[in-house]
Each structure stands twice: as C-alpha cells, then as structure tokens.
C-alpha cells in the first residue's frame, strides 16, 4: 500500500510502500503490460521476502513516476534506471520499502524498522567521539546507522568503513530534523545534511549530494 508520495524541498521525489499484500495481490497492482515479465522474473527469486520486496519496489516506482521504468544494478549492487532519467536510491526493511528519486543529483535513502537489535552492533559503526543520547539510546543509534547508510548509498566509493570514514555531528533526536555528517574517505572531506524522521515503526533518512 502506498503510504507516502512527496516532493522534497531539495528537488527529490520520495515514496514509501507498506508491504502488507500477498504476492498475488502485488501482481494485480502492477499495470497489465508489466505483469507477464514480472511473473517470469519472480520465478527466479527463491525467497518470499525478496519477491515481495522486488514487486513492491516496481509498483512503488510506477506510482511515483506514472510510467514504466527498468531498474538495473551496477556491479557493486547499486541500482540505476536503464533510461537514466533519474538517479534512484532504494531501501527495504521489515514491512516497508522506500525509494528516492532525483533528476540531477546523487542521492541516498534508508529506512530501518525500530528494533533493539541495533544495540548489539552499535560499536561497529559508531565512533568513539560520536554522541549518543542515553535517554533515547536505541533510536539514536538507529539514526546513526540509517544516516550512514544513506551517505554510503550516495557516495560512489568502495570500501567505506562506517565507523572510520563516516562521522555524525552531535545532535539530539527529535521527531524529524537534519543531521550534519562528514566523510573522511576521500580527499574532499564532504559535509552532508541528512534529513531524518522518527516514526512509531521505523526511522527514515535521506540525503542529496
């Protein structure tokens, strides 16, 4: 189910899909001319969850642009549109899929279900000098992860280490806001303003380069 379609203030187009349909229901939501190819493709996907993600993403993209687009992947796995009309970033988490599109700028988006599991791995991606609010530790850690995921998707670099190359400036989580972050992977040491939102079920971040 489409739960969000929004033009952002930096020229992007953002969409979120709640994945609560069956495979058969998703296929029926595809335009008829896209359906036969989709049926053939999902036969090659072994995982039911991956099938749901694949179908939801194609339906969401069609609903965002109101025309058929083909998503391909670079050797490193990053998606792109075959016709090159937009830059695209895609994210999946439990029950949700998100897409961000921009005609001229590189972009990144990430959506993460809210879960305590992030606490177990936080020391692998949060630097020693990065601030975590002890009163909302889990959501703050999750926002760090999500913001770094969005940065990673935007940057056209290999072998990025989240803890050593991507740095979140101190902030206190609110329901939404902007996270300032820097990268030290390249000689440019770029700074990014990453939009974030905290929802009851998930956190969302996106960035435009």
PDB file of C-alpha atoms in Angstrom:
ATOM      1  CA  UNK A   1       0.000   0.000   0.000  1.00  0.00           C
ATOM      2  CA  UNK A   2       1.339   3.405  -0.955  1.00  0.00           C
ATOM      3  CA  UNK A   3       1.593   5.409   2.269  1.00  0.00           C
ATOM      4  CA  UNK A   4       3.656   8.345   1.028  1.00  0.00           C
ATOM      5  CA  UNK A   5       4.450  10.174  -2.190  1.00  0.00           C
ATOM      6  CA  UNK A   6       6.151  13.509  -1.653  1.00  0.00           C
ATOM      7  CA  UNK A   7       8.315  16.028  -3.485  1.00  0.00           C
ATOM      8  CA  UNK A   8      11.070  17.101  -1.083  1.00  0.00           C
ATOM      9  CA  UNK A   9      12.335  20.650  -0.778  1.00  0.00           C
ATOM     10  CA  UNK A  10      15.680  19.761  -2.382  1.00  0.00           C
ATOM     11  CA  UNK A  11      14.161  18.593  -5.652  1.00  0.00           C
ATOM     12  CA  UNK A  12      13.724  14.903  -4.953  1.00  0.00           C
ATOM     13  CA  UNK A  13      10.717  12.608  -5.090  1.00  0.00           C
ATOM     14  CA  UNK A  14      10.224  10.270  -2.140  1.00  0.00           C
ATOM     15  CA  UNK A  15       7.908   7.285  -1.829  1.00  0.00           C
ATOM     16  CA  UNK A  16       7.167   4.685   0.849  1.00  0.00           C
ATOM     17  CA  UNK A  17       5.265   1.445   0.410  1.00  0.00           C
ATOM     18  CA  UNK A  18       3.889  -0.679   3.259  1.00  0.00           C
ATOM     19  CA  UNK A  19       4.374  -4.294   2.227  1.00  0.00           C
ATOM     20  CA  UNK A  20       1.202  -5.890   3.564  1.00  0.00           C
ATOM     21  CA  UNK A  21      -0.059  -7.557   0.362  1.00  0.00           C
ATOM     22  CA  UNK A  22       0.316 -11.135  -0.803  1.00  0.00           C
ATOM     23  CA  UNK A  23       2.323 -11.993  -3.908  1.00  0.00           C
ATOM     24  CA  UNK A  24      -0.908 -12.399  -5.895  1.00  0.00           C
ATOM     25  CA  UNK A  25      -2.234  -9.043  -4.700  1.00  0.00           C
ATOM     26  CA  UNK A  26       1.022  -7.322  -5.644  1.00  0.00           C
ATOM     27  CA  UNK A  27       0.949  -8.802  -9.127  1.00  0.00           C
ATOM     28  CA  UNK A  28      -2.565  -7.471  -9.620  1.00  0.00           C
ATOM     29  CA  UNK A  29      -1.388  -3.982  -8.652  1.00  0.00           C
ATOM     30  CA  UNK A  30       1.142  -3.961 -11.482  1.00  0.00           C
ATOM     31  CA  UNK A  31      -0.059  -2.499 -14.783  1.00  0.00           C
ATOM     32  CA  UNK A  32      -1.181  -5.339 -17.028  1.00  0.00           C
ATOM     33  CA  UNK A  33       1.570  -4.774 -19.592  1.00  0.00           C
ATOM     34  CA  UNK A  34       4.220  -5.255 -16.864  1.00  0.00           C
ATOM     35  CA  UNK A  35       2.669  -8.331 -15.294  1.00  0.00           C
ATOM     36  CA  UNK A  36       3.893 -11.157 -17.538  1.00  0.00           C
ATOM     37  CA  UNK A  37       7.544 -10.097 -17.280  1.00  0.00           C
ATOM     38  CA  UNK A  38       7.195  -9.789 -13.518  1.00  0.00           C
ATOM     39  CA  UNK A  39       5.743 -13.300 -13.240  1.00  0.00           C
ATOM     40  CA  UNK A  40       8.712 -14.693 -15.140  1.00  0.00           C
ATOM     41  CA  UNK A  41      11.244 -12.780 -13.071  1.00  0.00           C
ATOM     42  CA  UNK A  42       9.903 -13.742  -9.659  1.00  0.00           C
ATOM     43  CA  UNK A  43      10.207 -17.395 -10.629  1.00  0.00           C
ATOM     44  CA  UNK A  44      13.962 -16.854 -10.294  1.00  0.00           C
ATOM     45  CA  UNK A  45      13.685 -15.465  -6.735  1.00  0.00           C
ATOM     46  CA  UNK A  46      13.796 -18.146  -4.064  1.00  0.00           C
ATOM     47  CA  UNK A  47      12.931 -16.010  -1.052  1.00  0.00           C
ATOM     48  CA  UNK A  48       9.322 -14.982  -0.457  1.00  0.00           C
ATOM     49  CA  UNK A  49      10.504 -11.798   1.239  1.00  0.00           C
ATOM     50  CA  UNK A  50      12.774 -10.890  -1.682  1.00  0.00           C
ATOM     51  CA  UNK A  51       9.846 -11.491  -4.040  1.00  0.00           C
ATOM     52  CA  UNK A  52       7.663  -9.132  -2.017  1.00  0.00           C
ATOM     53  CA  UNK A  53      10.415  -6.511  -1.968  1.00  0.00           C
ATOM     54  CA  UNK A  54      11.010  -6.791  -5.721  1.00  0.00           C
ATOM     55  CA  UNK A  55       7.340  -6.451  -6.607  1.00  0.00           C
ATOM     56  CA  UNK A  56       6.682  -3.658  -4.089  1.00  0.00           C
ATOM     57  CA  UNK A  57       9.625  -1.660  -5.389  1.00  0.00           C
ATOM     58  CA  UNK A  58       8.441  -1.886  -9.020  1.00  0.00           C
ATOM     59  CA  UNK A  59       4.889  -0.913  -8.097  1.00  0.00           C
ATOM     60  CA  UNK A  60       6.118   1.984  -5.963  1.00  0.00           C
ATOM     61  CA  UNK A  61       8.367   3.263  -8.753  1.00  0.00           C
ATOM     62  CA  UNK A  62       5.498   3.106 -11.237  1.00  0.00           C
ATOM     63  CA  UNK A  63       3.232   5.013  -8.852  1.00  0.00           C
ATOM     64  CA  UNK A  64       5.882   7.672  -8.256  1.00  0.00           C
ATOM     65  CA  UNK A  65       6.526   8.386 -11.949  1.00  0.00           C
ATOM     66  CA  UNK A  66       3.322   7.058 -13.550  1.00  0.00           C
ATOM     67  CA  UNK A  67       5.335   5.267 -16.227  1.00  0.00           C
ATOM     68  CA  UNK A  68       7.242   2.028 -16.539  1.00  0.00           C
ATOM     69  CA  UNK A  69      10.948   2.135 -15.677  1.00  0.00           C
ATOM     70  CA  UNK A  70      13.522  -0.651 -15.635  1.00  0.00           C
ATOM     71  CA  UNK A  71      15.779  -0.904 -12.579  1.00  0.00           C
ATOM     72  CA  UNK A  72      19.248  -2.327 -13.214  1.00  0.00           C
ATOM     73  CA  UNK A  73      22.207  -2.760 -10.867  1.00  0.00           C
ATOM     74  CA  UNK A  74      25.844  -1.768 -11.111  1.00  0.00           C
ATOM     75  CA  UNK A  75      28.454  -4.457 -10.346  1.00  0.00           C
ATOM     76  CA  UNK A  76      28.571  -3.226  -6.731  1.00  0.00           C
ATOM     77  CA  UNK A  77      24.802  -3.718  -6.433  1.00  0.00           C
ATOM     78  CA  UNK A  78      23.758  -0.064  -6.502  1.00  0.00           C
ATOM     79  CA  UNK A  79      20.563   0.433  -8.518  1.00  0.00           C
ATOM     80  CA  UNK A  80      20.085   2.713 -11.506  1.00  0.00           C
ATOM     81  CA  UNK A  81      17.365   3.351 -14.065  1.00  0.00           C
ATOM     82  CA  UNK A  82      18.020   1.953 -17.515  1.00  0.00           C
ATOM     83  CA  UNK A  83      16.877   5.153 -19.245  1.00  0.00           C
ATOM     84  CA  UNK A  84      18.942   7.423 -16.983  1.00  0.00           C
ATOM     85  CA  UNK A  85      16.122   9.896 -16.383  1.00  0.00           C
ATOM     86  CA  UNK A  86      16.597   9.917 -12.619  1.00  0.00           C
ATOM     87  CA  UNK A  87      19.111   8.912 -10.005  1.00  0.00           C
ATOM     88  CA  UNK A  88      17.498   6.318  -7.747  1.00  0.00           C
ATOM     89  CA  UNK A  89      18.094   5.005  -4.243  1.00  0.00           C
ATOM     90  CA  UNK A  90      16.145   2.096  -2.747  1.00  0.00           C
ATOM     91  CA  UNK A  91      15.798   0.737   0.779  1.00  0.00           C
ATOM     92  CA  UNK A  92      13.867  -2.141   2.350  1.00  0.00           C
ATOM     93  CA  UNK A  93      13.170  -3.070   5.926  1.00  0.00           C
ATOM     94  CA  UNK A  94      10.585  -5.314   7.578  1.00  0.00           C
ATOM     95  CA  UNK A  95       7.181  -4.378   6.097  1.00  0.00           C
ATOM     96  CA  UNK A  96       8.381  -1.241   4.277  1.00  0.00           C
ATOM     97  CA  UNK A  97      10.066  -0.246   1.019  1.00  0.00           C
ATOM     98  CA  UNK A  98      11.333   3.247   0.209  1.00  0.00           C
ATOM     99  CA  UNK A  99      12.511   4.921  -2.995  1.00  0.00           C
ATOM    100  CA  UNK A 100      14.122   8.296  -3.529  1.00  0.00           C
ATOM    101  CA  UNK A 101      14.500   9.844  -6.988  1.00  0.00           C
ATOM    102  CA  UNK A 102      16.292  12.931  -8.273  1.00  0.00           C
ATOM    103  CA  UNK A 103      16.777  14.108 -11.854  1.00  0.00           C
ATOM    104  CA  UNK A 104      20.206  15.721 -11.419  1.00  0.00           C
ATOM    105  CA  UNK A 105      21.841  14.856  -8.086  1.00  0.00           C
ATOM    106  CA  UNK A 106      23.204  11.715  -6.469  1.00  0.00           C
ATOM    107  CA  UNK A 107      21.019  10.627  -3.569  1.00  0.00           C
ATOM    108  CA  UNK A 108      20.695   8.120  -0.765  1.00  0.00           C
ATOM    109  CA  UNK A 109      17.763   6.842   1.281  1.00  0.00           C
ATOM    110  CA  UNK A 110      17.442   4.369   4.129  1.00  0.00           C
ATOM    111  CA  UNK A 111      14.513   3.044   6.125  1.00  0.00           C
ATOM    112  CA  UNK A 112      15.006   0.922   9.240  1.00  0.00           C
ATOM    113  CA  UNK A 113      12.446  -0.848  11.391  1.00  0.00           C
ATOM    114  CA  UNK A 114      12.722   0.160  15.045  1.00  0.00           C
ATOM    115  CA  UNK A 115      14.357  -2.662  16.988  1.00  0.00           C
ATOM    116  CA  UNK A 116      16.626  -3.194  19.960  1.00  0.00           C
ATOM    117  CA  UNK A 117      18.970  -5.312  17.814  1.00  0.00           C
ATOM    118  CA  UNK A 118      20.987  -2.248  16.826  1.00  0.00           C
ATOM    119  CA  UNK A 119      22.426  -2.076  20.363  1.00  0.00           C
ATOM    120  CA  UNK A 120      24.384  -5.300  19.796  1.00  0.00           C
ATOM    121  CA  UNK A 121      26.314  -3.940  16.808  1.00  0.00           C
ATOM    122  CA  UNK A 122      26.462  -0.210  17.579  1.00  0.00           C
ATOM    123  CA  UNK A 123      30.170  -0.247  18.457  1.00  0.00           C
ATOM    124  CA  UNK A 124      30.961  -1.461  14.943  1.00  0.00           C
ATOM    125  CA  UNK A 125      29.634   1.683  13.219  1.00  0.00           C
ATOM    126  CA  UNK A 126      29.560   4.445  15.851  1.00  0.00           C
ATOM    127  CA  UNK A 127      32.837   6.236  16.508  1.00  0.00           C
ATOM    128  CA  UNK A 128      34.211   6.812  19.990  1.00  0.00           C
ATOM    129  CA  UNK A 129      33.618  10.577  19.753  1.00  0.00           C
ATOM    130  CA  UNK A 130      30.099  10.371  18.323  1.00  0.00           C
ATOM    131  CA  UNK A 131      27.357  11.410  20.728  1.00  0.00           C
ATOM    132  CA  UNK A 132      24.515   9.065  21.717  1.00  0.00           C
ATOM    133  CA  UNK A 133      21.747  10.436  23.931  1.00  0.00           C
ATOM    134  CA  UNK A 134      21.460   7.959  26.842  1.00  0.00           C
ATOM    135  CA  UNK A 135      17.767   8.763  27.317  1.00  0.00           C
ATOM    136  CA  UNK A 136      16.893   7.543  23.786  1.00  0.00           C
ATOM    137  CA  UNK A 137      19.821   5.296  23.070  1.00  0.00           C
ATOM    138  CA  UNK A 138      18.242   2.808  20.671  1.00  0.00           C
ATOM    139  CA  UNK A 139      16.609   5.307  18.336  1.00  0.00           C
ATOM    140  CA  UNK A 140      19.744   7.472  18.354  1.00  0.00           C
ATOM    141  CA  UNK A 141      21.940   4.516  17.425  1.00  0.00           C
ATOM    142  CA  UNK A 142      19.480   3.538  14.715  1.00  0.00           C
ATOM    143  CA  UNK A 143      19.548   7.060  13.273  1.00  0.00           C
ATOM    144  CA  UNK A 144      23.351   6.918  13.166  1.00  0.00           C
ATOM    145  CA  UNK A 145      23.190   3.658  11.231  1.00  0.00           C
ATOM    146  CA  UNK A 146      20.484   4.891   8.883  1.00  0.00           C
ATOM    147  CA  UNK A 147      22.208   8.221   8.195  1.00  0.00           C
ATOM    148  CA  UNK A 148      25.461   6.441   7.387  1.00  0.00           C
ATOM    149  CA  UNK A 149      23.610   4.032   5.106  1.00  0.00           C
ATOM    150  CA  UNK A 150      22.162   6.985   3.198  1.00  0.00           C
ATOM    151  CA  UNK A 151      25.620   8.571   2.919  1.00  0.00           C
ATOM    152  CA  UNK A 152      27.116   5.303   1.736  1.00  0.00           C
ATOM    153  CA  UNK A 153      24.473   4.927  -0.973  1.00  0.00           C
ATOM    154  CA  UNK A 154      25.146   8.440  -2.241  1.00  0.00           C
ATOM    155  CA  UNK A 155      28.945   8.178  -2.277  1.00  0.00           C
ATOM    156  CA  UNK A 156      30.447   6.451  -5.294  1.00  0.00           C
ATOM    157  CA  UNK A 157      33.256   4.920  -3.293  1.00  0.00           C
ATOM    158  CA  UNK A 158      34.344   1.401  -2.437  1.00  0.00           C
ATOM    159  CA  UNK A 159      35.473   0.008   0.921  1.00  0.00           C
ATOM    160  CA  UNK A 160      33.774   2.628   3.069  1.00  0.00           C
ATOM    161  CA  UNK A 161      34.044   1.860   6.789  1.00  0.00           C
ATOM    162  CA  UNK A 162      31.065   3.316   8.640  1.00  0.00           C
ATOM    163  CA  UNK A 163      32.958   3.859  11.897  1.00  0.00           C
ATOM    164  CA  UNK A 164      36.196   5.279  10.497  1.00  0.00           C
ATOM    165  CA  UNK A 165      35.086   7.123   7.342  1.00  0.00           C
ATOM    166  CA  UNK A 166      31.597   8.467   8.148  1.00  0.00           C
ATOM    167  CA  UNK A 167      31.088  10.866  11.050  1.00  0.00           C
ATOM    168  CA  UNK A 168      27.842  12.161  12.557  1.00  0.00           C
ATOM    169  CA  UNK A 169      27.970  15.560  14.267  1.00  0.00           C
ATOM    170  CA  UNK A 170      26.301  15.727  17.703  1.00  0.00           C
ATOM    171  CA  UNK A 171      22.509  16.066  17.687  1.00  0.00           C
ATOM    172  CA  UNK A 172      19.606  15.112  19.912  1.00  0.00           C
ATOM    173  CA  UNK A 173      16.893  13.102  18.154  1.00  0.00           C
ATOM    174  CA  UNK A 174      13.524  14.741  17.618  1.00  0.00           C
ATOM    175  CA  UNK A 175      10.565  13.569  15.546  1.00  0.00           C
ATOM    176  CA  UNK A 176      12.343  14.962  12.485  1.00  0.00           C
ATOM    177  CA  UNK A 177      15.278  17.163  11.643  1.00  0.00           C
ATOM    178  CA  UNK A 178      18.591  17.397   9.843  1.00  0.00           C
ATOM    179  CA  UNK A 179      21.753  15.508  10.745  1.00  0.00           C
ATOM    180  CA  UNK A 180      25.081  17.053   9.762  1.00  0.00           C
ATOM    181  CA  UNK A 181      27.662  14.460   8.754  1.00  0.00           C
ATOM    182  CA  UNK A 182      31.114  14.401   7.178  1.00  0.00           C
ATOM    183  CA  UNK A 183      33.159  11.823   5.327  1.00  0.00           C
ATOM    184  CA  UNK A 184      36.900  11.256   5.545  1.00  0.00           C
ATOM    185  CA  UNK A 185      37.075   8.519   2.943  1.00  0.00           C
ATOM    186  CA  UNK A 186      38.021  10.975   0.159  1.00  0.00           C
ATOM    187  CA  UNK A 187      40.288  13.996  -0.025  1.00  0.00           C
ATOM    188  CA  UNK A 188      37.211  16.209  -0.405  1.00  0.00           C
ATOM    189  CA  UNK A 189      36.011  15.581   3.175  1.00  0.00           C
ATOM    190  CA  UNK A 190      32.493  16.450   2.139  1.00  0.00           C
ATOM    191  CA  UNK A 191      29.760  17.558   4.516  1.00  0.00           C
ATOM    192  CA  UNK A 192      26.177  16.316   4.099  1.00  0.00           C
ATOM    193  CA  UNK A 193      22.861  17.476   5.508  1.00  0.00           C
ATOM    194  CA  UNK A 194      20.829  14.327   6.065  1.00  0.00           C
ATOM    195  CA  UNK A 195      17.088  14.614   6.635  1.00  0.00           C
ATOM    196  CA  UNK A 196      15.658  12.260   9.228  1.00  0.00           C
ATOM    197  CA  UNK A 197      12.266  11.274  10.610  1.00  0.00           C
ATOM    198  CA  UNK A 198      11.332   9.063  13.551  1.00  0.00           C
ATOM    199  CA  UNK A 199       8.068   7.149  13.166  1.00  0.00           C
ATOM    200  CA  UNK A 200       6.434   4.662  15.547  1.00  0.00           C
ATOM    201  CA  UNK A 201       7.515   1.691  13.401  1.00  0.00           C
ATOM    202  CA  UNK A 202      10.647   2.926  11.639  1.00  0.00           C
ATOM    203  CA  UNK A 203      13.225   5.650  11.124  1.00  0.00           C
ATOM    204  CA  UNK A 204      13.851   7.228   7.743  1.00  0.00           C
ATOM    205  CA  UNK A 205      16.832   9.185   6.402  1.00  0.00           C
ATOM    206  CA  UNK A 206      17.611  10.679   3.013  1.00  0.00           C
ATOM    207  CA  UNK A 207      20.315  12.876   1.522  1.00  0.00           C
ATOM    208  CA  UNK A 208      21.010  14.763  -1.702  1.00  0.00           C
ATOM    209  CA  UNK A 209      24.592  15.199  -2.883  1.00  0.00           C
TER     210      UNK A 209
END
